[in-house]
Structures are given as structure tokens and as C-alpha cells.
Amino acid sequence: MFEELLQGVGEWLKGRGPDSDIVISTRIRIARNLDIFPFPNRISTSEADKLFRNLQEAAGKSKTLKQLKFFRMEDIEPLDREFLVERHLISQEHALWPKNKAVMLSEDEIISIMVNEEDHLRIQVIKSGFDFVTGYRLASKVEDEIARKVKFAFHSDIGFLTACPTNVGTGLRVSAMVHLPALIITKRVNKILEFVSKLSFAARGFLGEGTQAIGNFFQISNQVTLGLGEEEIIDNLSSVIRQLRRQEIEARRYMMTKFRYSLEDRIWRALGILKTARIISSQETLQHLSLLRLGMDLGIIKGLSKELLNNIYISIQPAHLQKLQERKLSHAERDIIRGNLLREKLGGISV
Amino acid sequence: MFEELLQGVGEWLKGRGPDSDIVISTRIRIARNLDIFPFPNRISTSEADKLFRNLQEAAGKSKTLKQLKFFRMEDIEPLDREFLVERHLISQEHALWPKNKAVMLSEDEIISIMVNEEDHLRIQVIKSGFDFVTGYRLASKVEDEIARKVKFAFHSDIGFLTACPTNVGTGLRVSAMVHLPALIITKRVNKILEFVSKLSFAARGFLGEGTQAIGNFFQISNQVTLGLGEEEIIDNLSSVIRQLRRQEIEARRYMMTKFRYSLEDRIWRALGILKTARIISSQETLQHLSLLRLGMDLGIIKGLSKELLNNIYISIQPAHLQKLQERKLSHAERDIIRGNLLREKLGGISV
């Protein structure tokens, strides 16, 4: 399943969006619930089936939704579910407990709708680079097209109702994945993230909530959705992201001026290890890839594209490795196969 | 000075000798004193001059000695003296306190005679590989040719007299430089060196007495010269070296059977770092080079010759780097130039 996705990366990882050197991607997520069904934690299988039918009917009549493919999560093998998590299309929870759940996916991996995750609908749009505007426009369009056929749970005082109170109101969560190696190397990042958190934004790791900030990636998102308008939420986060990007650029400039040799040394060694390791963990790989990305951004490493690099990030993950090998792999085997894959993908990059 | 030596390596580093995979080189050193002069620590400048003249006269009439070039140490710049230390042709002491001292060198760097080091004469012959026999034959020939023209201090009961009692008797010290990475990785080396030391042999580092065993090299030498014949000394050491070599081979076989992947991983990563580092210390370089040598011996790294590898070992040392750059270099500059040199020398080796 999903073989057509395996070799490449989603549109959002092709590196074509604005400022996609530092702001890898932006994500819009809208939570909605239908007023005729209980929340997903209490929904029955027959009700879930009815919800699925409603959505498929709505999709059939909508230009945008028609292009989405519908899958019941229970029809997807565990490895393939994990594969979708690694591609950032569904949450870990959605993969682990498939009962009464479904997902709708666009071929280019820009739109995904989780059905019966925490809420009936989690509409997600991911865009390459710093691009909340077109992302939000598309997510709203998807929401509108669904709203034509179903009625959302809505309270005139507080807005859209959701399973968790933190989402009540707009149901909107916006986030950006930012790459901040220079702020980490120069040890400025903690201060900056404290400031981000004081403004009620959350900073999380590579795979979202609960994951660690490995590989110098941070996912910055709004925490509050109640009492703020959609535009306000997006404007506030945009302003934080703009500042982070500026600070990261400044830290890079500082490093290039003050200790260029030792920075180049770290970058080249990272490439050297990635091109030679025979056993390499996912965590170690992400650390080196971060330096490689920095080297590419600074023009130190030539011949590398954002698309190739993002492709590597995605491909070295466990489910991807196992799908590529078409068999289950032990932890130890994965570390070997990961090395093989890295050498293959980086074969054209000269040391 | 010594520009003709700078680019290449001495005959003993070309890797042509027997068993030169593990036994890099063997060294014969004969200490002798002339009976008409005080020991070097008490010799006057006029006496030293006379000693130099005597030696040069002896050399002029001898087939072997005629080929040696004679240098007063005071005529050699400090950097060039350090250069000779790095090529293992003279001791650190000989370089640091040049007064009343001289050196005689063969062009192929097999023979060197330190004059007025601790003894009047320290005749040294270095051969590639495990080859005490031809080394000792050559050193004896040199000694004989000098003995035709001068009279050595000799006591019929105890043998040749030397400044330090540990050299009295035969004045013979034999040593071998062995490369024991597998014994170190498998943590067997300490036990083995204890055994070596119980047999009254000394194990020292890369640059002889007082230096550390960096880069997995050990210099094994006899401690006792009194009360033993020359042949006995050489036989005993040969037997120890043979055992060390056997144990190292066994440890390599063990690693290749039991954890081949992780061994290959270490070896390839070492090459990766050597081919990419922009700043690298001498000590770090020696560690990686040791793994590279092991990889070459095991057929894992292709296209590398012992001569190239030995050339790198010699060239990355401080005095060599400075002579190559034709200027004084700070410690930080050396670490950069060393990286450049490594990349240049290893350019032809594929990762």
C-alpha cells in the first residue's frame, strides 16, 4: 500500500515554498465535529460508519475533496499506518488505535483529513516554507466544502466545539517546522524558546507533540484558540516565526564571521560520516543531516538540493526502511540499512 | 635543508619488509664510546671536534660510511632538527641540545649515527618490517668499519662501556614498532603488555622513550644488554614480536567473525573523517589512521598502499607541516593545514 508515495516526498517537502531554508514547512489544522454524533471517544461503530458515508458523499460532490482518497484505518496494515505517521499525514494515536477511524489523503500529500481522531475531523494542510496564507485558504476551502453537506457542532458564544477544551473556539492550530542549528550551536536557543513559550506558543520536536527536538528542528504552534480570531492566530505565529528566522540568520552570520573554520569542519565531518557509516542510528543521522542542511544553506556543501535532503529525512525512518526492503527489520538491521541508504542517496555529493 | 627528504619517506617506511602489516619496522641501535675521550656529558668542544674529525676520516675510507652525510647539529636549524626527530633519525634530546653533537645520515634513511648523544656513537639501522637479521648485519658492518679507525672503550669482564649502565655489555638495543589495533579494541592489550614487561622488554609509544602509545603503535625493545649475547637478545625479542603478531592476527580474525559490521563501520567512519575534517589534531589523526591501516590490512579499504599511509603518518607532524608550508605555523594553523594535507593525500581513496 502507498507504494506510489514511497520513493518521493510530498509536495510540502520539495523545498519550493518561501523561506524554506529555515522554515521547512507550515501546517494548518482545523478541528471540527458533526453535531449529530458523539465525540470519537464515545462513537459507536455504526455511527462511525455513518460518518464515513456522510464524508464520502460530501467528497463526491466537491471539487477539492473528490481528489482525496478515503481509507479506513483498520484496512491499513500496521506498518503502512506507521508509514503515514512518518510522512506527517496522521498522528501516532491515529495509527496505534485504528478502530472506527479513517483518513482522507490528497496524492500530493498537502491535504489530509483524520476522521475520528480526537475530533470527528482534523483537516490538515501542509505547505512548503513559510506560507500560512495559502495553507489557511486551502484548509478553509476544504472545511467549507464539507460544511455544505454536514452540520458542525457550534455554540454561538464560544464557537466550534471540540473534544479537548484547548481547541474550542476556532478549532485552529497553526504550526511551523523551523530548523535552528545556529541558534543551538551558539546556545541562544533556550532563551528564545522561553520567550516563545511566554507568548503562549509551544515548541515541539520533529514528529509533533511529545517528541524531542532532535536534528535541531522545532515545531512552533499556537496554544490558544479560544477568544482569538483565525487571522489573529496566524498573524501572531507568523510574527514569532519571522523573528526566529531572523535570529537564526543572524546566528549563522555570526558563526561564519567568528568561527568559520570550525563550523566548516563540523559540517564536512557530518557529510564524511553520513557517506561512510555502516551502522547508524536515526538520532545520529538527524544530527548530521542538520549540519548538512546548514552547509547547503550556507553554500558550503554543493550539489545538494532541499528535495534530496528532505527525501533522506523521510526515507531513513523505520517504516520507510522496512517498506523499501519489503520486510520487517530488527533495530540492528535498520541501522545497517540506513547506512546503505545514506550512502546511496549521498553518492553524488563530493567530499 | 633536507628538502630532498621532505616529499617521500625513508626506505624503512615503504612497507616492503616481511610482515610489515603489523610489524612496521625493526630498529637496531648500537652504543659505542671511544676510549680516548670523556663521555659526551663531560666532553669539551675541542675534544668533540677531534671526535668529529676522527669519524669523518674513518668514513672517508669505508665503503658503507662514505655514503653517509655528516652534519654538526649546531649547523642545523631548530625546525630541521625537529624534522629529523619526526623521521626517527635522531632523538628528541639530540635535537634540543645540539652543542658538541653531530649526526651522520644515509640518503635512504636506513642508517643514522648520532654523535655525542648519551654515548659518543649511537649507530642506528631501521628496516621495514620484521627484519632484525639484515638490520643487525648492517649495523655491525657500520660498527666494524668505524672500529678499524678508532678504539672503543671496552672492558674484558663486562664488555663495551656506555654512559648509562643499562647499555653496558653489548651496547645493543633492538626494537620493533608494532601496530596492535585489534588487541586494543578487544581490550586484550594490557594483559599482553604485562607479559612483555615481565620478560624484561619495554613497550613504548610512537616516538620512542617517554612518548605515549597513540595510534595503537607500540615500540617493543629489550631492556637488558648485560650478560646476554647479541644473538640471544635478538632471538628473545623476535620471539616476543612473533607472539604479539600472532595474537594481533587472532584478534583481527575474531573481530571479523564476531562483529564485522561494527568494525567496518569504525574503519569507514575513520576514512570519512580524514577525508572531510577541516581542523584536526595530530592525536585524532593518528587514531583514525590506525583504523585506516587496519582497514587496508583487512582488505576493507582499497587503493591504499603502506607507503602512502606511512607517508601520511610522517607528513602530518608539526615540523613536516611547517617545512611543507615553508613557514612557522601556530598550533591552530597546523590543525587546518593537517586537514588540507590529509584530503590531498587521501584524494584518490574512495569512500
XYZ file of C-alpha atoms in Angstrom:
702
model
C 0.000 0.000 0.000
C 1.116 3.586 -0.642
C 3.917 2.305 -2.901
C 3.403 5.337 -5.141
C 4.445 7.590 -2.246
C 7.472 5.560 -1.170
C 10.247 6.842 -3.439
C 9.472 10.544 -3.384
C 8.372 13.190 -0.920
C 5.176 15.167 -0.561
C 4.840 18.498 -2.300
C 5.479 20.214 1.043
C 8.979 18.684 1.254
C 10.163 19.737 -2.200
C 11.561 22.914 -0.748
C 9.776 25.223 -3.166
C 7.976 27.400 -0.635
C 9.115 30.839 0.560
C 11.948 30.912 3.142
C 12.103 27.139 3.069
C 15.763 27.250 4.078
C 14.834 27.790 7.724
C 11.065 27.420 7.760
C 10.771 23.902 6.357
C 7.002 23.792 6.366
C 3.844 25.347 7.748
C 0.829 23.407 8.815
C -2.797 24.404 9.288
C -5.048 22.124 11.256
C -8.767 22.679 11.725
C -10.689 20.567 14.241
C -14.415 20.066 13.604
C -17.150 17.838 14.945
C -20.538 16.939 13.490
C -23.427 17.816 15.750
C -25.294 14.562 15.187
C -22.655 12.160 16.539
C -20.998 11.705 19.950
C -17.322 12.676 20.132
C -14.971 9.963 18.774
C -14.149 8.518 22.211
C -17.830 7.601 22.568
C -18.845 6.957 18.965
C -20.227 3.511 18.076
C -19.061 1.560 15.059
C -22.368 2.030 13.271
C -22.236 5.766 13.918
C -18.650 5.885 12.677
C -19.720 4.052 9.523
C -22.448 6.611 9.024
C -19.953 9.428 9.500
C -17.652 7.841 6.907
C -20.539 7.608 4.435
C -21.510 11.245 5.066
C -17.959 12.329 4.364
C -17.622 10.240 1.216
C -20.891 11.661 -0.061
C -19.720 15.185 0.686
C -16.407 14.433 -1.041
C -18.077 13.079 -4.166
C -19.793 16.397 -4.785
C -16.813 18.662 -4.069
C -14.070 19.635 -6.479
C -11.316 19.634 -3.897
C -12.460 16.706 -1.784
C -13.074 14.497 -4.796
C -9.340 14.231 -5.242
C -8.822 12.796 -1.784
C -8.561 9.072 -1.288
C -10.522 7.585 1.589
C -9.096 4.797 3.770
C -10.494 3.124 6.851
C -7.579 2.881 9.249
C -8.434 -0.742 10.003
C -7.882 -1.574 6.321
C -4.285 -0.328 6.553
C -1.562 -2.651 7.835
C 0.279 -1.504 10.983
C 3.496 -0.877 9.002
C 1.628 1.271 6.494
C -0.054 3.189 9.297
C 3.371 3.897 10.759
C 4.473 4.927 7.279
C 1.735 7.588 7.216
C 2.874 8.868 10.615
C 6.426 9.203 9.308
C 5.108 11.232 6.389
C 3.360 13.545 8.881
C -0.044 12.666 7.397
C -1.601 11.184 10.526
C -0.849 11.239 14.244
C 0.758 8.430 16.194
C -2.526 7.897 18.062
C -4.418 7.554 14.820
C -2.006 4.820 13.738
C -1.968 2.942 17.043
C -5.732 2.665 17.639
C -7.354 2.302 14.191
C -10.832 1.280 15.372
C -13.625 3.463 13.940
C -11.022 5.742 12.362
C -10.367 6.769 8.769
C -8.121 9.084 6.810
C -8.553 11.045 3.574
C -5.410 11.919 1.664
C -4.518 14.003 -1.363
C -1.997 12.484 -3.724
C 0.472 15.340 -3.342
C 0.285 14.916 0.471
C -0.775 18.515 1.015
C -4.248 17.699 2.406
C -5.036 15.007 4.912
C -8.162 14.598 6.994
C -8.075 12.357 10.035
C -11.551 11.085 10.812
C -12.379 10.180 14.418
C -9.036 11.042 15.881
C -9.712 13.214 18.937
C -12.363 15.057 16.945
C -14.554 13.848 14.100
C -12.483 15.821 11.636
C -8.950 17.005 11.764
C -8.367 18.821 8.495
C -4.657 19.279 7.877
C -2.888 21.229 5.164
C 0.917 21.249 4.978
C 2.767 23.676 2.738
C 6.418 24.038 1.914
C 8.139 27.015 3.526
C 6.707 29.987 5.363
C 3.244 30.035 3.833
C 0.319 30.241 6.240
C -1.791 32.285 3.856
C -2.298 29.832 1.009
C -2.308 26.984 3.530
C -5.114 28.533 5.508
C -7.038 29.372 2.357
C -6.901 25.746 1.225
C -7.838 24.355 4.653
C -10.809 26.715 4.832
C -11.923 25.641 1.397
C -11.851 22.012 2.464
C -13.793 22.882 5.591
C -16.380 24.859 3.582
C -16.900 22.060 1.121
C -17.559 19.613 3.948
C -19.787 22.128 5.730
C -22.069 22.233 2.709
C -23.131 18.659 3.397
C -22.887 18.304 7.199
C -23.580 20.443 10.216
C -20.736 21.201 12.621
C -21.141 21.381 16.389
C -21.075 25.114 17.084
C -22.004 27.304 20.028
C -22.774 30.922 19.341
C -20.854 32.142 22.430
C -17.692 30.061 22.246
C -17.516 28.888 18.657
C -16.750 25.411 17.367
C -16.965 22.621 19.931
C -14.111 20.144 20.227
C -13.261 17.124 22.370
C -10.454 18.940 24.154
C -11.114 22.440 25.568
C -7.787 23.757 24.224
C -9.207 23.504 20.714
C -12.605 25.071 21.396
C -13.344 28.295 19.514
C -11.697 28.388 16.126
C -10.510 24.778 16.325
C -7.473 26.149 14.592
C -3.928 25.113 15.227
C -1.204 26.542 13.055
C 2.392 25.460 13.252
C 5.703 25.836 11.502
C 8.646 23.460 11.422
C 11.786 25.535 11.802
C 15.414 24.463 11.547
C 17.553 26.349 14.060
C 21.035 24.797 14.091
C 22.916 28.079 14.523
C 20.781 29.125 17.489
C 21.508 25.750 19.072
C 25.245 25.753 18.351
C 25.593 29.278 19.714
C 23.495 28.244 22.729
C 20.956 31.006 22.187
C 18.005 28.742 21.610
C 16.781 28.207 25.160
C 16.341 31.881 25.822
C 14.455 32.262 22.571
C 12.194 29.310 23.223
C 11.399 30.652 26.690
C 10.243 33.817 25.015
C 8.186 31.810 22.513
C 6.566 29.908 25.343
C 5.767 33.124 27.266
C 3.826 34.266 24.230
C 1.772 31.059 24.587
C 3.285 29.268 21.661
C 4.528 25.706 22.024
C 7.845 24.416 20.722
C 7.963 20.697 19.994
C 10.132 18.155 18.200
C 10.260 16.703 14.707
C 7.190 14.473 14.908
C 4.929 16.830 16.840
C 3.554 16.626 20.341
C 5.599 14.662 22.843
C 8.606 14.150 20.571
C 12.055 15.567 21.156
C 13.740 18.400 19.317
C 16.249 16.176 17.553
C 18.072 17.296 14.469
C 17.710 20.947 15.518
C 14.112 21.072 14.350
C 11.353 22.751 16.292
C 7.673 22.772 15.602
C 6.228 26.051 16.820
C 2.468 26.229 17.233
C -0.251 28.303 18.840
C -1.595 27.064 22.174
C -4.710 29.199 22.460
C -7.583 29.054 20.020
C -10.353 30.432 22.197
C -11.032 34.184 22.171
C -8.881 34.887 19.134
C -9.868 35.193 15.503
C -8.255 32.986 12.854
C -6.342 35.885 11.329
C -5.036 36.962 14.700
C -3.757 33.461 15.461
C -1.955 33.269 12.138
C -0.570 36.801 12.403
C 0.787 36.173 15.882
C 2.502 32.940 14.935
C 3.834 34.452 11.713
C 5.419 37.213 13.705
C 7.125 34.707 16.026
C 8.367 32.642 13.090
C 9.673 35.749 11.330
C 11.632 36.640 14.473
C 13.026 33.138 14.898
C 14.128 33.122 11.293
C 15.821 36.492 11.662
C 17.647 35.357 14.796
C 18.756 32.137 13.135
C 20.099 34.081 10.131
C 21.925 36.420 12.481
C 23.431 33.465 14.399
C 24.574 31.909 11.123
C 26.224 35.146 10.081
C 27.925 35.361 13.471
C 29.303 31.846 13.146
C 30.523 32.409 9.607
C 32.376 35.521 10.764
C 33.676 34.359 14.128
C 34.465 30.697 13.683
C 34.042 29.774 10.097
C 36.724 27.068 10.055
C 35.327 25.177 12.978
C 31.820 25.459 11.540
C 33.003 24.153 8.174
C 34.853 21.397 9.998
C 31.648 20.257 11.727
C 29.662 20.405 8.502
C 32.167 18.482 6.408
C 32.694 15.848 9.071
C 28.936 15.319 9.207
C 28.955 14.639 5.468
C 32.010 12.390 5.869
C 30.240 10.258 8.456
C 26.978 10.079 6.537
C 28.869 8.942 3.447
C 30.827 6.231 5.247
C 28.944 4.890 8.290
C 27.974 1.227 8.096
C 25.840 1.323 11.242
C 23.998 4.489 12.120
C 21.021 5.274 14.341
C 18.172 7.504 13.345
C 19.084 10.051 16.012
C 22.733 10.294 14.942
C 21.656 10.612 11.308
C 19.337 13.506 12.118
C 22.130 15.338 13.912
C 24.447 15.059 10.912
C 21.682 15.885 8.439
C 21.038 19.106 10.318
C 24.646 20.172 9.786
C 24.413 19.089 6.177
C 21.334 21.258 5.697
C 23.148 24.152 7.295
C 26.101 23.513 4.965
C 23.777 23.528 1.981
C 22.097 26.760 3.131
C 25.496 28.427 3.606
C 26.788 27.294 0.211
C 29.487 25.117 1.795
C 28.171 21.777 0.540
C 27.454 21.790 -3.184
C 25.182 19.636 -5.288
C 22.649 19.048 -2.558
C 19.014 20.053 -3.026
C 16.373 20.620 -0.374
C 14.261 17.959 -2.032
C 17.035 15.346 -1.836
C 17.779 16.254 1.752
C 14.107 16.141 2.776
C 13.751 12.865 0.923
C 16.578 11.480 3.073
C 14.960 12.749 6.276
C 11.769 10.918 5.405
C 13.336 7.751 3.980
C 15.599 6.880 6.901
C 12.665 6.378 9.253
C 11.884 2.817 10.401
C 8.648 2.215 8.485
C 10.123 3.696 5.301
C 13.202 1.494 5.580
C 11.041 -1.573 6.068
C 8.775 -0.749 3.149
C 11.805 -0.122 0.948
C 13.242 -3.501 1.971
C 9.817 -5.121 1.761
C 10.343 -6.942 5.046
C 10.393 -6.477 8.786
C 13.749 -5.274 10.077
C 15.203 -5.514 13.563
C 16.599 -2.407 15.185
C 20.151 -3.538 14.388
C 19.286 -4.293 10.770
C 17.699 -0.880 10.339
C 20.896 0.837 11.461
C 22.777 -1.046 8.727
C 20.150 -0.484 6.008
C 20.001 3.196 6.982
C 23.745 3.446 6.333
C 23.342 1.786 2.922
C 20.531 4.173 2.024
C 22.501 7.235 3.093
C 25.500 6.216 1.013
C 23.265 5.594 -1.977
C 21.404 8.898 -1.673
C 24.554 10.934 -0.977
C 26.624 9.149 -3.636
C 26.627 12.187 -5.885
C 27.773 14.644 -3.217
C 31.547 15.059 -3.205
C 33.562 15.316 -0.013
C 67.794 21.757 4.460
C 66.746 18.129 3.932
C 64.348 19.232 1.191
C 65.188 16.055 -0.730
C 63.693 14.011 2.118
C 60.567 16.097 2.563
C 58.170 14.653 -0.004
C 58.895 10.957 0.420
C 59.594 8.523 3.199
C 62.681 6.585 4.206
C 63.249 3.129 2.758
C 62.086 1.646 6.068
C 58.614 3.179 5.645
C 57.976 1.874 2.142
C 56.349 -1.200 3.596
C 58.453 -3.666 1.647
C 59.830 -5.648 4.578
C 58.495 -9.001 5.819
C 55.294 -8.928 7.920
C 55.195 -5.159 7.575
C 51.413 -5.206 8.012
C 51.748 -5.487 11.777
C 55.473 -5.093 12.358
C 56.010 -1.697 10.780
C 59.745 -1.566 11.355
C 62.620 -3.006 13.305
C 65.458 -0.982 14.687
C 68.967 -1.928 15.762
C 70.892 0.512 17.900
C 74.487 0.011 18.968
C 76.019 2.299 21.592
C 79.782 2.763 21.493
C 82.294 5.109 23.088
C 85.868 5.905 22.116
C 88.376 5.181 24.850
C 90.340 8.406 24.352
C 87.523 10.886 25.122
C 85.398 11.557 28.195
C 81.722 10.577 27.875
C 79.634 13.197 25.993
C 78.275 14.873 29.140
C 81.876 15.835 30.018
C 83.436 16.235 26.576
C 84.963 19.624 25.669
C 84.287 21.362 22.368
C 87.835 20.762 21.139
C 87.573 17.078 22.025
C 84.219 16.880 20.273
C 85.794 18.484 17.195
C 88.531 15.890 17.298
C 85.965 13.115 17.580
C 84.112 14.518 14.571
C 87.368 14.596 12.555
C 88.183 11.021 13.553
C 84.791 9.855 12.398
C 84.946 11.726 9.137
C 88.373 10.232 8.437
C 87.077 6.774 9.227
C 84.097 7.394 6.983
C 86.221 8.539 4.057
C 87.973 5.184 3.906
C 84.903 2.977 4.317
C 82.553 1.820 1.584
C 79.422 1.986 3.745
C 80.261 5.062 5.804
C 81.352 7.058 2.766
C 77.725 7.271 1.718
C 76.678 8.932 4.965
C 76.366 12.684 5.139
C 77.885 14.372 8.185
C 76.166 17.297 9.935
C 77.084 19.203 13.060
C 73.838 19.576 14.973
C 74.600 23.255 15.580
C 74.616 23.822 11.815
C 71.045 22.574 11.586
C 68.154 24.963 12.244
C 65.844 24.030 15.146
C 62.968 23.265 12.747
C 65.190 20.934 10.720
C 66.399 19.230 13.871
C 62.772 18.612 14.846
C 62.221 17.330 11.311
C 64.915 14.690 11.859
C 63.261 13.655 15.124
C 59.961 13.218 13.321
C 61.697 10.987 10.774
C 63.009 8.849 13.671
C 66.608 9.633 12.669
C 67.679 11.343 15.895
C 66.374 11.547 19.445
C 64.486 14.472 20.908
C 67.455 15.158 23.235
C 69.824 15.286 20.293
C 67.627 17.917 18.682
C 67.092 20.019 21.787
C 70.730 20.357 22.931
C 72.839 20.485 19.778
C 76.102 21.606 21.384
C 79.069 19.342 20.543
C 76.723 16.969 18.763
C 76.628 15.672 15.199
C 74.705 13.226 13.065
C 75.615 11.051 10.083
C 72.793 10.027 7.781
C 72.356 7.726 4.798
C 70.225 9.066 1.986
C 67.715 6.214 2.197
C 67.346 6.918 5.942
C 68.266 3.367 6.894
C 71.473 4.301 8.735
C 71.889 7.176 11.146
C 74.660 7.741 13.646
C 74.133 10.176 16.486
C 77.460 11.530 17.689
C 77.728 12.658 21.310
C 74.199 11.887 22.281
C 74.358 9.959 25.557
C 77.287 7.990 24.117
C 79.892 9.012 21.565
C 78.207 6.858 18.966
C 74.686 5.679 18.642
C 74.608 3.632 15.459
C 71.038 3.104 14.315
C 69.707 0.973 11.499
C 65.978 0.915 10.738
C 64.484 -1.666 8.413
C 60.989 -2.117 7.066
C 59.019 -4.968 8.611
C 60.134 -7.802 10.851
C 63.791 -7.944 9.865
C 66.309 -7.964 12.686
C 68.754 -10.166 10.795
C 69.718 -7.915 7.900
C 69.358 -4.887 10.176
C 71.811 -6.288 12.681
C 74.201 -7.346 9.906
C 74.251 -3.791 8.537
C 74.644 -2.159 11.976
C 77.561 -4.497 12.757
C 79.184 -3.661 9.456
C 78.974 0.059 10.260
C 80.405 -0.589 13.704
C 83.237 -2.691 12.244
C 84.170 -0.058 9.701
C 84.391 2.590 12.414
C 86.313 0.195 14.683
C 89.022 -0.091 12.038
C 89.991 3.539 12.668
C 89.154 4.139 16.349
C 89.364 2.198 19.586
C 86.166 1.612 21.569
C 86.016 1.686 25.379
C 85.825 -1.990 26.305
C 86.282 -3.979 29.482
C 87.148 -7.643 29.154
C 84.791 -8.655 32.006
C 81.720 -6.601 31.226
C 82.048 -5.664 27.555
C 81.501 -2.288 25.932
C 81.327 0.658 28.317
C 78.472 3.138 27.993
C 77.343 6.308 29.770
C 74.287 4.608 31.215
C 74.704 1.229 32.932
C 71.629 -0.189 31.199
C 73.577 -0.183 27.942
C 76.797 -1.689 29.245
C 77.810 -5.025 27.721
C 76.712 -5.366 24.129
C 75.521 -1.758 23.894
C 72.766 -3.269 21.835
C 69.167 -2.211 21.841
C 66.793 -3.793 19.396
C 63.236 -2.724 18.957
C 60.227 -3.235 16.759
C 57.332 -0.893 16.063
C 54.150 -2.940 16.118
C 50.626 -1.916 15.236
C 48.113 -3.626 17.515
C 44.675 -2.094 16.907
C 42.715 -5.329 17.266
C 44.365 -6.157 20.587
C 43.443 -2.693 21.803
C 39.856 -2.750 20.515
C 39.277 -6.178 22.038
C 40.881 -4.934 25.277
C 43.443 -7.715 25.321
C 46.473 -5.500 25.044
C 47.150 -4.714 28.696
C 47.458 -8.335 29.679
C 49.822 -8.930 26.797
C 51.978 -5.922 27.579
C 52.222 -7.032 31.212
C 53.614 -10.295 29.959
C 56.046 -8.456 27.670
C 57.222 -6.368 30.577
C 57.695 -9.439 32.820
C 60.074 -10.780 30.206
C 62.070 -7.555 30.648
C 61.038 -5.953 27.410
C 59.787 -2.383 27.325
C 56.711 -1.197 25.425
C 56.748 2.468 24.441
C 54.876 4.852 22.154
C 55.287 6.052 18.607
C 58.319 8.295 19.095
C 60.275 6.110 21.498
C 61.071 6.562 25.147
C 58.658 8.651 27.189
C 56.078 9.026 24.440
C 52.566 7.656 24.581
C 51.157 4.712 22.709
C 48.955 6.795 20.439
C 47.589 5.436 17.209
C 47.764 1.877 18.551
C 51.515 1.678 17.957
C 53.929 0.148 20.414
C 57.663 0.096 20.297
C 58.886 -3.090 21.935
C 62.547 -3.213 22.930
C 64.987 -5.165 25.076
C 65.792 -3.696 28.480
C 68.812 -5.789 29.383
C 72.024 -5.770 27.401
C 74.435 -7.013 30.086
C 75.074 -10.740 30.414
C 73.436 -11.672 27.156
C 74.933 -12.229 23.726
C 73.759 -10.229 20.716
C 72.072 -13.214 19.111
C 70.265 -14.071 22.309
C 68.917 -10.535 22.631
C 67.643 -10.569 19.076
C 66.202 -14.084 19.370
C 64.342 -13.226 22.553
C 62.823 -10.074 21.129
C 61.980 -11.817 17.862
C 60.088 -14.439 19.787
C 58.067 -11.781 21.639
C 57.289 -9.927 18.405
C 56.237 -13.135 16.700
C 53.824 -13.821 19.547
C 52.406 -10.305 19.515
C 51.854 -10.545 15.789
C 50.116 -13.895 16.135
C 47.842 -12.558 18.864
C 47.009 -9.471 16.828
C 46.141 -11.611 13.811
C 43.962 -13.801 16.009
C 42.207 -10.719 17.454
C 41.598 -9.392 13.937
C 40.105 -12.725 12.894
C 37.922 -12.692 15.987
C 36.622 -9.211 15.202
C 35.968 -10.039 11.556
C 33.927 -13.063 12.648
C 32.148 -11.681 15.677
C 31.467 -8.062 14.861
C 32.412 -7.399 11.305
C 29.810 -4.717 10.669
C 30.754 -2.608 13.631
C 34.437 -2.976 12.763
C 33.794 -1.921 9.173
C 31.705 0.949 10.491
C 34.616 2.242 12.601
C 37.070 1.854 9.755
C 34.927 3.613 7.155
C 34.000 6.419 9.511
C 37.698 6.981 10.188
C 38.266 7.397 6.448
C 35.208 9.643 6.219
C 36.546 11.961 8.891
C 40.080 12.031 7.480
C 38.703 12.937 4.065
C 36.489 15.748 5.343
C 37.896 17.317 8.534
C 38.892 20.971 8.235
C 40.523 21.104 11.665
C 42.193 18.021 13.054
C 44.784 17.406 15.745
C 47.736 15.131 15.357
C 46.423 12.790 18.018
C 42.993 12.446 16.435
C 44.600 11.874 13.044
C 46.751 9.049 14.412
C 43.701 7.341 15.867
C 41.868 7.407 12.549
C 44.973 6.406 10.594
C 45.305 3.336 12.769
C 41.818 2.216 11.773
C 42.611 3.041 8.173
C 45.714 0.850 8.330
C 43.658 -1.941 9.827
C 41.090 -1.479 7.040
C 43.865 -1.701 4.453
C 45.320 -4.837 6.075
C 41.885 -6.474 6.135
C 41.137 -5.602 2.517
C 38.240 -3.335 3.501
C 39.747 -0.076 2.231
C 41.019 -0.350 -1.332
C 43.601 1.644 -3.211
C 45.695 2.471 -0.170
C 49.363 1.445 -0.004
C 51.548 1.087 3.063
C 53.906 3.634 1.557
C 51.154 6.245 1.146
C 49.863 5.589 4.629
C 53.338 5.795 6.192
C 53.990 8.929 4.198
C 50.878 10.450 5.779
C 51.991 9.428 9.279
C 55.269 11.213 8.772
C 53.960 14.256 6.900
C 51.286 15.311 9.375
C 53.831 16.006 12.111
C 54.453 19.642 13.101
C 57.944 20.123 11.657
C 56.960 18.412 8.412
C 53.898 20.610 8.044
C 55.977 23.706 8.634
C 58.648 22.682 6.173
C 55.977 21.881 3.589
C 54.429 25.321 4.124
C 57.854 26.952 4.315
C 56.838 28.987 7.357
C 56.213 28.806 11.061
C 52.711 27.681 11.914
C 50.735 28.152 15.111
C 49.086 25.160 16.706
C 45.694 26.204 15.297
C 47.124 26.719 11.813
C 48.735 23.292 11.880
C 45.391 21.639 12.607
C 43.976 23.309 9.492
C 46.980 22.558 7.256
C 46.948 18.964 8.515
C 43.342 18.651 7.318
C 44.282 20.060 3.888
C 47.184 17.642 3.608
C 45.049 14.651 4.589
C 42.426 15.499 1.999
C 45.089 15.925 -0.657
C 46.857 12.656 0.168
C 43.639 10.650 0.518
C 42.002 12.236 -2.536
C 42.358 9.029 -4.543
C 40.791 6.772 -1.929
C 37.051 6.343 -2.468
C 34.578 6.298 0.387
